[in-house]
mmCIF file of C-alpha atoms in Angstrom:
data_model
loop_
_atom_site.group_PDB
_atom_site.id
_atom_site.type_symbol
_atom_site.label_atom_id
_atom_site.label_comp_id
_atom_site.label_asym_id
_atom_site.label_seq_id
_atom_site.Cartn_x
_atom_site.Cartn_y
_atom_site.Cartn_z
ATOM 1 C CA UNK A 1206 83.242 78.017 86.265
ATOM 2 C CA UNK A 1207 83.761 80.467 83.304
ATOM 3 C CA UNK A 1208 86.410 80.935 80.424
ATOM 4 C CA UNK A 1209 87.309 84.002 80.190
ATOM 5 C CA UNK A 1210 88.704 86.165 77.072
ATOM 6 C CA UNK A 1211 90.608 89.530 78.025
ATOM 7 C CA UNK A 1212 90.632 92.784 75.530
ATOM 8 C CA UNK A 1213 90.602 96.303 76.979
ATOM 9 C CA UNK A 1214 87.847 95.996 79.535
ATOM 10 C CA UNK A 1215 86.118 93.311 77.252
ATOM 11 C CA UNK A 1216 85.818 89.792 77.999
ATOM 12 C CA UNK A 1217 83.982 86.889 77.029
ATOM 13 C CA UNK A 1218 82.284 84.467 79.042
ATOM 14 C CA UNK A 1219 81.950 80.875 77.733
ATOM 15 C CA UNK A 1220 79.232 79.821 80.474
ATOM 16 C CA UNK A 1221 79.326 76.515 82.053
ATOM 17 C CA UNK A 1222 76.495 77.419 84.653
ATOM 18 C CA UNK A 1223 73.403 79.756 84.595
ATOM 19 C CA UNK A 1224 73.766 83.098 86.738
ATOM 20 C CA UNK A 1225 69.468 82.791 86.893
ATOM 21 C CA UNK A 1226 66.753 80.636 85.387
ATOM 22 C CA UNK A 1227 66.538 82.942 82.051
ATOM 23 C CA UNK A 1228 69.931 82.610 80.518
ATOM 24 C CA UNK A 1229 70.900 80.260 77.909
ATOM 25 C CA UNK A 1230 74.117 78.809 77.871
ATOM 26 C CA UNK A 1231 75.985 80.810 75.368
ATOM 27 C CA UNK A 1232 79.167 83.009 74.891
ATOM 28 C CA UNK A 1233 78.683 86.737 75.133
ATOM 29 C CA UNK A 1234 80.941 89.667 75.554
ATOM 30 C CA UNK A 1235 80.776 91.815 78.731
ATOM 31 C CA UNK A 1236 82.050 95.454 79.605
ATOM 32 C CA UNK A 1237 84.407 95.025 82.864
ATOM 33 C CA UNK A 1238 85.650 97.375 84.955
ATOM 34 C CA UNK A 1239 87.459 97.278 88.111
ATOM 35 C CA UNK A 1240 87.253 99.446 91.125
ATOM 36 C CA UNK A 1241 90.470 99.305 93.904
ATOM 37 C CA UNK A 1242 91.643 100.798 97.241
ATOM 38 C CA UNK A 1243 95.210 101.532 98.195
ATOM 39 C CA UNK A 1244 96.929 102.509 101.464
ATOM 40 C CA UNK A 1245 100.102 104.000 99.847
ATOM 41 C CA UNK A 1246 102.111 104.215 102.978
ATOM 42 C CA UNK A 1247 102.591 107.996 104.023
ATOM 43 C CA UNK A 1248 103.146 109.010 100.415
ATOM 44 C CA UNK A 1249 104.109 112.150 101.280
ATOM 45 C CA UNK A 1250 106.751 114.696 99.280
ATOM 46 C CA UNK A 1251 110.258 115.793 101.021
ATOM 47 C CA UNK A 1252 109.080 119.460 101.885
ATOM 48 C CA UNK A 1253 108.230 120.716 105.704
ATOM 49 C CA UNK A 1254 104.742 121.433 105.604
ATOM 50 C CA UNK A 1255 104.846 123.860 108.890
ATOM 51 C CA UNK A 1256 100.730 123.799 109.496
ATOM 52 C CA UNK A 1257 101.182 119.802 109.714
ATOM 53 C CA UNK A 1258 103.128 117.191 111.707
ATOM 54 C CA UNK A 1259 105.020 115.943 108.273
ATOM 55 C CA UNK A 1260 108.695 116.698 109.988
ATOM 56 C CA UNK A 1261 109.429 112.644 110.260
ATOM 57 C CA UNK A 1262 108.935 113.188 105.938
ATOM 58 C CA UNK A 1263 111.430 115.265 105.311
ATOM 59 C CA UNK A 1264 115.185 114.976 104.669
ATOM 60 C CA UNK A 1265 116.434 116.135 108.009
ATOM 61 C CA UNK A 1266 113.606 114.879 109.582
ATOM 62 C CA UNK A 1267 113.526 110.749 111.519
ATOM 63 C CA UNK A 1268 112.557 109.282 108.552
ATOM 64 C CA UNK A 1269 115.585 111.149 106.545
ATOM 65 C CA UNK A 1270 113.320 111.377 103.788
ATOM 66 C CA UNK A 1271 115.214 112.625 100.761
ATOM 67 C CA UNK A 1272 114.338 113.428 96.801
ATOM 68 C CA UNK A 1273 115.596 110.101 95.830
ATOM 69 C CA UNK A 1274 113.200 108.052 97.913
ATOM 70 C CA UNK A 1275 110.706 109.747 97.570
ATOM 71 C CA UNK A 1276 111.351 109.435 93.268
ATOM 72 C CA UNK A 1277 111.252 105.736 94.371
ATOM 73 C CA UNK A 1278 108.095 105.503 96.080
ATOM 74 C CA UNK A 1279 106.335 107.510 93.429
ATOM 75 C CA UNK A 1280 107.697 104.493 90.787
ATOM 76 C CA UNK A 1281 106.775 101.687 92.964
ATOM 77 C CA UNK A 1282 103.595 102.875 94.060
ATOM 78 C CA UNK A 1283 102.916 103.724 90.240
ATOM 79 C CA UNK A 1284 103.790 100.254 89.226
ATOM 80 C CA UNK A 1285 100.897 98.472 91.764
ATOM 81 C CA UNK A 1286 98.377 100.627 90.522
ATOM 82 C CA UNK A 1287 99.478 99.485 86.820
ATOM 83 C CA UNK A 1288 99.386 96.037 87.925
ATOM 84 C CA UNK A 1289 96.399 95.973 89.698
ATOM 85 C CA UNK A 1290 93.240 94.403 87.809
ATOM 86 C CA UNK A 1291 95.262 93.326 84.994
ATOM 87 C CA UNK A 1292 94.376 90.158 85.218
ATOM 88 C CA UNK A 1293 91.077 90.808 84.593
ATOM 89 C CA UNK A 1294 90.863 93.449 81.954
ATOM 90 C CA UNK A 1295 94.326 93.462 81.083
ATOM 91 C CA UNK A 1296 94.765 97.142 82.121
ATOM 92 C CA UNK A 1297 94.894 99.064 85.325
ATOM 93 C CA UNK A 1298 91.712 99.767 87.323
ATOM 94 C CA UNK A 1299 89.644 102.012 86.325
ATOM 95 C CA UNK A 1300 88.828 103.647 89.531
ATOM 96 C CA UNK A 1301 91.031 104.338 92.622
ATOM 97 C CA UNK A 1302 90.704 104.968 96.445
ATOM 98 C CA UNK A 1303 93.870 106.105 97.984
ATOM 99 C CA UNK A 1304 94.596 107.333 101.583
ATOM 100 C CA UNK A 1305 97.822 108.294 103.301
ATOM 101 C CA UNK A 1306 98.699 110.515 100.274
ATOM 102 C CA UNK A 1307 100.023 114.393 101.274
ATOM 103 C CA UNK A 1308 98.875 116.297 98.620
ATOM 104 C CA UNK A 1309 97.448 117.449 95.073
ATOM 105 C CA UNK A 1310 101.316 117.451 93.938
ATOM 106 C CA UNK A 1311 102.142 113.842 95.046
ATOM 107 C CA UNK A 1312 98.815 112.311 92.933
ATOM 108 C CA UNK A 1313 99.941 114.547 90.202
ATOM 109 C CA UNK A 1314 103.474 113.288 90.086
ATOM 110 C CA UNK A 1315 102.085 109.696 90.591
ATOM 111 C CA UNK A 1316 99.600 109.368 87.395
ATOM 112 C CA UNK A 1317 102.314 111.420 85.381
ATOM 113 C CA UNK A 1318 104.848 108.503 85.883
ATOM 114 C CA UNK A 1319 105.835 106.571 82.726
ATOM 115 C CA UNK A 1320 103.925 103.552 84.551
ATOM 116 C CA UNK A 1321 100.215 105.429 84.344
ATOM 117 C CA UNK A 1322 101.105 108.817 81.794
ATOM 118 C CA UNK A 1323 99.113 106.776 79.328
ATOM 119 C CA UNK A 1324 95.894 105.945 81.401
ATOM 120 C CA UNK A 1325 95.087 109.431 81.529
ATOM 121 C CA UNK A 1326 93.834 109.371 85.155
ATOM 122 C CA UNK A 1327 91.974 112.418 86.542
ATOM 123 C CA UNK A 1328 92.076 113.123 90.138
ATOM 124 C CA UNK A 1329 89.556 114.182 92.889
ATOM 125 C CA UNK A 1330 91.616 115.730 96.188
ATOM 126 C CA UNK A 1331 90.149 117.402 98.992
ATOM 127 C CA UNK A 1332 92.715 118.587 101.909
ATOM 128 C CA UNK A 1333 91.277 117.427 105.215
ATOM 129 C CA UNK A 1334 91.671 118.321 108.714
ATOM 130 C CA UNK A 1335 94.066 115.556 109.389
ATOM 131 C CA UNK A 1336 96.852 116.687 111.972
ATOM 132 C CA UNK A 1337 99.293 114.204 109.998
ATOM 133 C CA UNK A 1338 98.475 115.840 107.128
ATOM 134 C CA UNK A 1339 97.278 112.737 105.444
ATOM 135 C CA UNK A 1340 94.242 112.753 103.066
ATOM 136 C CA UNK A 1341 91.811 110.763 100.758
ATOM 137 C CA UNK A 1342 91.568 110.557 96.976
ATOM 138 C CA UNK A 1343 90.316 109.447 94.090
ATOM 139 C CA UNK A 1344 91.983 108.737 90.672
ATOM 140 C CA UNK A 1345 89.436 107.906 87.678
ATOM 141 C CA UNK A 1346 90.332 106.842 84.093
ATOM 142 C CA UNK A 1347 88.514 109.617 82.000
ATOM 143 C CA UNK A 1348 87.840 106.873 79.337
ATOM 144 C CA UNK A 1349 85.131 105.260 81.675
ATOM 145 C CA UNK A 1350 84.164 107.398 83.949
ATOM 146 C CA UNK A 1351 82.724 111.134 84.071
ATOM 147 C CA UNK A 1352 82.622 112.826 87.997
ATOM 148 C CA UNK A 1353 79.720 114.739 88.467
ATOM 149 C CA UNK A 1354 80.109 115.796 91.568
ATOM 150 C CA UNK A 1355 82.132 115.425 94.899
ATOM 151 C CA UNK A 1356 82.725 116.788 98.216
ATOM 152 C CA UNK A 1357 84.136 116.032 101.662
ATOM 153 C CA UNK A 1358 81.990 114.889 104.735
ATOM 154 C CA UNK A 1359 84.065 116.264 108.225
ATOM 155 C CA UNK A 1360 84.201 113.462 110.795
ATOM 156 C CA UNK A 1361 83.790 115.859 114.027
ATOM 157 C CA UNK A 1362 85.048 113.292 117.022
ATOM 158 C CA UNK A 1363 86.906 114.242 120.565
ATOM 159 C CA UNK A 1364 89.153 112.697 122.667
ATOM 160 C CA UNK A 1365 88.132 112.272 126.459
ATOM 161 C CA UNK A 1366 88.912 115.259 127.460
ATOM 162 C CA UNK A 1367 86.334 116.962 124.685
ATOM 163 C CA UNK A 1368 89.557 118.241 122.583
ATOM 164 C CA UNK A 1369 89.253 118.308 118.766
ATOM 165 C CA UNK A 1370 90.429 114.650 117.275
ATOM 166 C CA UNK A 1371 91.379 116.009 113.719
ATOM 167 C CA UNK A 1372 91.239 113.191 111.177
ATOM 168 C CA UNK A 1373 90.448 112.045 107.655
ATOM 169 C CA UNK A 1374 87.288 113.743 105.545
ATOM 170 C CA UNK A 1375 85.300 110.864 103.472
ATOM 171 C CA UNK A 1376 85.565 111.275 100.165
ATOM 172 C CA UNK A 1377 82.222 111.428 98.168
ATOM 173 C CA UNK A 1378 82.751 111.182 94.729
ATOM 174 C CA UNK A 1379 79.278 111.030 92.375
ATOM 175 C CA UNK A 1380 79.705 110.164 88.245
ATOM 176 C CA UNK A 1381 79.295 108.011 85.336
ATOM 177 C CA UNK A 1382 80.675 104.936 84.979
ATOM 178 C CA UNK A 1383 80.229 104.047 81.258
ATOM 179 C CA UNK A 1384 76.692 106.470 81.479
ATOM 180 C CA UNK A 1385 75.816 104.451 84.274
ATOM 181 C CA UNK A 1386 74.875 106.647 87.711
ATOM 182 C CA UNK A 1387 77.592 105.048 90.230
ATOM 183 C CA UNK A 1388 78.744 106.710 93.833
ATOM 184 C CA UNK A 1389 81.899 106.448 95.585
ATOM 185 C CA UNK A 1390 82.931 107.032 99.383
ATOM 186 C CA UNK A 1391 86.761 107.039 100.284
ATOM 187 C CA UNK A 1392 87.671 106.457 104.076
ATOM 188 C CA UNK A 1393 90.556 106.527 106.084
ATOM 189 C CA UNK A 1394 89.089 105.995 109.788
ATOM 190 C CA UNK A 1395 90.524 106.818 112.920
ATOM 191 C CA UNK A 1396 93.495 104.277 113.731
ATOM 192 C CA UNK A 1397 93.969 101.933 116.611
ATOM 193 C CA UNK A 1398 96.331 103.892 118.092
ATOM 194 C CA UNK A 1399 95.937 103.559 121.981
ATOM 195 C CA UNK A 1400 94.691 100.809 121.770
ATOM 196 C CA UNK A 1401 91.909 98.791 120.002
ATOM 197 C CA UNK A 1402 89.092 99.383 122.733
ATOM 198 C CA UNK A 1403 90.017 102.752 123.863
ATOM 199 C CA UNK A 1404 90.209 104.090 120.262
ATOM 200 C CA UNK A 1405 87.087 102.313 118.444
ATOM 201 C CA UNK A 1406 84.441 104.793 119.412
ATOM 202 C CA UNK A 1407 86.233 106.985 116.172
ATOM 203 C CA UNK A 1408 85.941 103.936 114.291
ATOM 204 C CA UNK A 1409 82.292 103.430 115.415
ATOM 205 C CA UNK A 1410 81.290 107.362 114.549
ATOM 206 C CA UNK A 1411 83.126 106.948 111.235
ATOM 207 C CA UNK A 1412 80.672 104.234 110.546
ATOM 208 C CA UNK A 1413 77.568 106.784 111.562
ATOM 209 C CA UNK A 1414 78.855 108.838 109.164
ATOM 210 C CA UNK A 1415 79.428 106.271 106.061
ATOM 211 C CA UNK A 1416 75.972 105.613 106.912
ATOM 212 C CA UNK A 1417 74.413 108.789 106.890
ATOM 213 C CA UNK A 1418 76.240 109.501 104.040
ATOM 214 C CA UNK A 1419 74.807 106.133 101.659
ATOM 215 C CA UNK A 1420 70.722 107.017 103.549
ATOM 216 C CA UNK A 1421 70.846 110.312 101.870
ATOM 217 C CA UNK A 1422 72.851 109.176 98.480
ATOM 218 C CA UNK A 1423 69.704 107.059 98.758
ATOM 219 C CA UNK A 1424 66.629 108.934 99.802
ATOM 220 C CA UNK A 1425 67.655 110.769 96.498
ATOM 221 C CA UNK A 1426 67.602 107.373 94.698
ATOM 222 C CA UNK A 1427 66.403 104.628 96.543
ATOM 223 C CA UNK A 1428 68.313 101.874 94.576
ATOM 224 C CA UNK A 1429 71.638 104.201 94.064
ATOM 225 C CA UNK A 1430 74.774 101.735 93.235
ATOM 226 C CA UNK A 1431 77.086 102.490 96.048
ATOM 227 C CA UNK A 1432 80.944 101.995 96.735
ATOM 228 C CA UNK A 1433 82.324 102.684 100.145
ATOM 229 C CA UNK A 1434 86.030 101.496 100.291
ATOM 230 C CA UNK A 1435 88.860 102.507 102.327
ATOM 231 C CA UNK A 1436 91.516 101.454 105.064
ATOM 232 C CA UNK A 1437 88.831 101.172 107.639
ATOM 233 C CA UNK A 1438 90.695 99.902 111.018
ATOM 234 C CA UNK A 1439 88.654 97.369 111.374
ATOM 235 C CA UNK A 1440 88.129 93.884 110.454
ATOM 236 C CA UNK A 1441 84.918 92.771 108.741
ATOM 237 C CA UNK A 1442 83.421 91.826 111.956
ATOM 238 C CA UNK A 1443 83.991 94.281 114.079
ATOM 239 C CA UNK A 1444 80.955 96.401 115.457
ATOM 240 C CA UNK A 1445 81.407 99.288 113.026
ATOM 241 C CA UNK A 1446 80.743 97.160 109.982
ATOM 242 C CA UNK A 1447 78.463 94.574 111.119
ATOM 243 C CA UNK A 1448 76.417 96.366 113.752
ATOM 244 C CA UNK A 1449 76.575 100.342 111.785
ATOM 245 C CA UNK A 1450 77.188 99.859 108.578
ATOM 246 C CA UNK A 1451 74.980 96.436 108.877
ATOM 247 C CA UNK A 1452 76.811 94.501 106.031
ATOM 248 C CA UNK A 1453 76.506 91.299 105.236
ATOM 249 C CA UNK A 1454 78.213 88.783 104.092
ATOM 250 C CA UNK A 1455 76.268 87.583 101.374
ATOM 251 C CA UNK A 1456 74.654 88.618 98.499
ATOM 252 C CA UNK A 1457 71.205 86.028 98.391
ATOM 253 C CA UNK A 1458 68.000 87.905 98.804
ATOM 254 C CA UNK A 1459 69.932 91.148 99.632
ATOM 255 C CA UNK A 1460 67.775 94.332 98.873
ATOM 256 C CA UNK A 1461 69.166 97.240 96.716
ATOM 257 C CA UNK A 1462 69.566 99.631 99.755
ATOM 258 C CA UNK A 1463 71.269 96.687 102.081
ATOM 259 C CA UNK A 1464 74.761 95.869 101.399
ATOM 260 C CA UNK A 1465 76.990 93.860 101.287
ATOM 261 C CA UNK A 1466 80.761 92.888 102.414
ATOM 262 C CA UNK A 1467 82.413 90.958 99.759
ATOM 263 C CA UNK A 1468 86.110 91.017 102.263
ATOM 264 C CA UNK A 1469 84.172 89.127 104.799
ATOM 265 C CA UNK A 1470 84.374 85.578 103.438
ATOM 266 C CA UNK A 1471 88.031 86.397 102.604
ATOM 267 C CA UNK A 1472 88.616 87.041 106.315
ATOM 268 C CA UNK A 1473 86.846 83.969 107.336
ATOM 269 C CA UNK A 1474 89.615 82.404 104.779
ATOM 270 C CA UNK A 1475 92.423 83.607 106.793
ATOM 271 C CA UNK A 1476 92.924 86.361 104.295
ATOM 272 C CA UNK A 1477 94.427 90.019 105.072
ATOM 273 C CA UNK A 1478 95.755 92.961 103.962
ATOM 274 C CA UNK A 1479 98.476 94.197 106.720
ATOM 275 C CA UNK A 1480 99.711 91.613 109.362
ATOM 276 C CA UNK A 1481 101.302 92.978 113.034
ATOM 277 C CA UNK A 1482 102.681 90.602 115.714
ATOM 278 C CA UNK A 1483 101.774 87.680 112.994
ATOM 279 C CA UNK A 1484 98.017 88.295 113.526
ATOM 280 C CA UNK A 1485 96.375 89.459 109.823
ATOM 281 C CA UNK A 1486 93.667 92.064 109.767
ATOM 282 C CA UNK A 1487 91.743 92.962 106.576
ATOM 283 C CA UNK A 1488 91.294 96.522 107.015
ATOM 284 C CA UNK A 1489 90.919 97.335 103.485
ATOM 285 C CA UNK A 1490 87.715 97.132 102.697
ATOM 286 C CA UNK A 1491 85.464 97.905 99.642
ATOM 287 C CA UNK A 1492 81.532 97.234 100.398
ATOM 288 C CA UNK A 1493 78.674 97.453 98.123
ATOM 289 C CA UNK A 1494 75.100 98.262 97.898
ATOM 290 C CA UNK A 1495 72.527 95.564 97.248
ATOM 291 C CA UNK A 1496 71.771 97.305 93.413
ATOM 292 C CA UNK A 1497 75.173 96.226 92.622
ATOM 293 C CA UNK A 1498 74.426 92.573 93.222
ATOM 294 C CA UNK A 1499 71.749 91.711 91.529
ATOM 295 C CA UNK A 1500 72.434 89.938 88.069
ATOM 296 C CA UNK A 1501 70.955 92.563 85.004
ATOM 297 C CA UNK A 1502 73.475 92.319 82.477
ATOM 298 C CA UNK A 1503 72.424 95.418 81.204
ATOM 299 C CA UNK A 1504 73.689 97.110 84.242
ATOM 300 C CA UNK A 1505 76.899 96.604 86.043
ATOM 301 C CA UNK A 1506 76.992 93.745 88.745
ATOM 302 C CA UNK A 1507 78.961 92.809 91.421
ATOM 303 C CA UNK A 1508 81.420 89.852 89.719
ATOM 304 C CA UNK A 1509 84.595 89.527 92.521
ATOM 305 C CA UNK A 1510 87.434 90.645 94.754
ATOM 306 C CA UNK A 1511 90.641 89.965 95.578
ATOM 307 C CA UNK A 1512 93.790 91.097 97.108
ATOM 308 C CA UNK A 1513 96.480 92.103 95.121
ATOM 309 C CA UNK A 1514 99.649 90.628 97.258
ATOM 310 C CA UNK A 1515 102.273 89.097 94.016
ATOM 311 C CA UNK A 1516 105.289 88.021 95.063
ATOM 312 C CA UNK A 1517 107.164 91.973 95.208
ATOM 313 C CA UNK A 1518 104.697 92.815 97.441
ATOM 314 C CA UNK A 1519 105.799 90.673 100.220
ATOM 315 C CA UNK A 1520 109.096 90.369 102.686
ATOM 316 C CA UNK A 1521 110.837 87.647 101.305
ATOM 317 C CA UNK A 1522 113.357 87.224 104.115
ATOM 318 C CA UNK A 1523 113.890 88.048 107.595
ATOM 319 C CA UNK A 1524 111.567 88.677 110.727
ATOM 320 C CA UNK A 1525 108.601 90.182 108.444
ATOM 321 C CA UNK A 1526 108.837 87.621 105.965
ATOM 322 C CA UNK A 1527 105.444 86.843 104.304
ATOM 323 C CA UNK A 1528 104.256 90.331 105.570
ATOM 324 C CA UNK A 1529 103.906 93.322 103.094
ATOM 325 C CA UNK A 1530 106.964 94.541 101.931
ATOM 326 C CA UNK A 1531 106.826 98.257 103.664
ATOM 327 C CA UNK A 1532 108.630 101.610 103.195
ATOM 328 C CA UNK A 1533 110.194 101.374 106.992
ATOM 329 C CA UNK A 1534 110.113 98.750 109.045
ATOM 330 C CA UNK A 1535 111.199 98.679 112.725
ATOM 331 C CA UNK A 1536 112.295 101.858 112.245
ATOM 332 C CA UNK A 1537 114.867 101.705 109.502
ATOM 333 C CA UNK A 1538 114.119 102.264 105.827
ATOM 334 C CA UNK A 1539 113.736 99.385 103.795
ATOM 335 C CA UNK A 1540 112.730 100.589 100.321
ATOM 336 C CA UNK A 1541 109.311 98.322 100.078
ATOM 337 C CA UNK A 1542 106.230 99.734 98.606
ATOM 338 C CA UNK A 1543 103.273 99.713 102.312
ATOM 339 C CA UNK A 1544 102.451 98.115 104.846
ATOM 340 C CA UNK A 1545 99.127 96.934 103.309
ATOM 341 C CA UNK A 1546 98.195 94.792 100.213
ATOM 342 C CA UNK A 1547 95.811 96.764 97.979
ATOM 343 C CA UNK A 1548 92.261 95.004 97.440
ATOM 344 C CA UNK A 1549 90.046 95.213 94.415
ATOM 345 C CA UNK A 1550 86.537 94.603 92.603
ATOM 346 C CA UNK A 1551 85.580 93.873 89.380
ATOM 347 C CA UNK A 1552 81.812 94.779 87.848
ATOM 348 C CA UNK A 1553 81.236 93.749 84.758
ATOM 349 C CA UNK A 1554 77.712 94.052 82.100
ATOM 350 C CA UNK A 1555 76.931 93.371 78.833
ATOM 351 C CA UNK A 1556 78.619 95.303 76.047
ATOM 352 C CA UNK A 1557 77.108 97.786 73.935
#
């Protein structure tokens, strides 16, 4: 076990064990920064967007989604992404997958709420093809990290009849995380709608794709540090993560351009991030290449995970009690924050 001394993204580690054969048992202070992923819910503003099927998000629309809820959702969602990680660094994370967000103007209102104004998040949005008119993003605190580049990779898949299924881009989101080369892929894949069966061969291209995009991250840099997280649809042993993507579930003797599945052993646990019909999935994955695991303290490593699920982020009464506490629920609005528990990582490396 370690003790542990928070300061802004510094924290010390009194060591009580030996991470490899050439440490000595000593305290030293370590950079930490923490990387999360957020379903938000359908974050989505109160005006009719007529090229997309947003009319449920709107005021006259099913969902009678007026100015005031939406002011609401903007605040609550605001104050998880404040909370997340804070046990670790004492501050929010540092990096930030989204999905189910509308728009440019709905991230902009979100970091520009009293709950983040002072971060000083940036944010990388790219509008994609999504018939919902949901999308992927990124928000990155400028303090730590510097986006060189980024773009959006088209998941082309068809329904059984060969018709266009139009769904999420993946993010891909390349930068400097404190001057250290890092890469990021955001997913939302295709849902379960239909069924789990009839609807996983999306799931199981989204995964070609994820993995086409980390082979040529790599052929550019065989040990690249990679972070692929998202709301994937799929549980950390279903085919698209263990069979595609080829994660595993631990880190020993894992090579830089393998990776691996940190969620995994919290699934084994019993562990989720949405629950329906009292089963728990844990869709909300973040995975990591092999570079990230292996112990240089000069470098940032792979340290842990978690879910972030405190106490206002779950139904306290009722028939979804102990499930997240959810904008709507059976229908009716019930002023909760998602249906899904945000996850997180923490890296961490020796200070300068």
């Amino acid at each position: 076990m370690a003790t542990l001394i928070r300061h802004a993204g510094l924290f010390c580690l009194g060591f009580l064990f030996l991470f490899c054969e050439t440490y000595e048992p000593e305290t030293k202070t370590y950079t930490v920064r923490t990387i999360a992923f957020y379903n938000v819910e359908n974050l989505f503003d109160t005006l009719n967007d007529t090229l997309v099927y947003d009319d449920d998000r709107t005021p006259e629309g099913k969902d009678k989604w007026t100015e005031l809820r939406y002011k609401k959702k903007i605040g609550d969602i605001s104050k998880v992404l404040s909370g997340m990680g804070a046990d670790v660094t004492g501050s929010s994370p540092d990096i930030i997958g989204l999905c189910e967000i509308e728009k440019q103007e709905v991230l902009e209102a979100l970091i520009n709420h009293h709950n983040l104004k002072d971060k000083n998040y940036g944010i990388i949005h790219l509008d994609s093809p999504d018939e919902r008119g949901m999308d992927v993003a990124l928000l990155y605190k400028r303090s730590s990290f510097q986006p060189i580049s980024f773009q959006s990779r088209r998941l082309l898949i068809y329904n059984k009849w060969q018709d266009r299924d139009y769904t999420r881009d993946q993010l891909v989101v390349s930068g400097m995380l404190d001057h250290e080369p890092i890469h990021f892929i955001v997913n939302h894949w295709p849902s379960r709608s239909g069924g789990e069966a009839r609807s996983r061969p999306g799931r199981l291209s989204a995964a070609k794709l994820n993995r086409r995009i980390m082979d040529s991250l790599r052929k550019l840099d065989p040990e690249a540090k990679i972070i692929s997280m998202g709301d994937l649809n799929d549980n950390p042993n279903d085919d698209s993560i263990k069979l595609i993507l080829e994660a595993r579930n631990t880190k020993d003797g894992l090579a830089p351009e393998e990776l691996y599945n940190p969620m995994e052993s919290l699934y084994k646990k019993g562990h989720g991030t949405l629950a329906y019909r009292d089963e728990w999935s844990l869709f909300d994955q973040i995975l990591i290449s092999g570079s990230l695991t292996t112990v240089d303290i000069k470098t940032f490593t792979y340290w842990k995970v978690g879910i972030y699920n405190p106490p206002y982020l779950i139904t306290q009464t009722g028939r979804y009690k102990g499930y997240p506490f959810r904008t709507y629920a059976g229908g009716s609005y019930t002023g909760g924050y998602s249906d899904h528990f945000p996850v997180y990582i923490a890296l961490y490396k020796a200070a300068d």
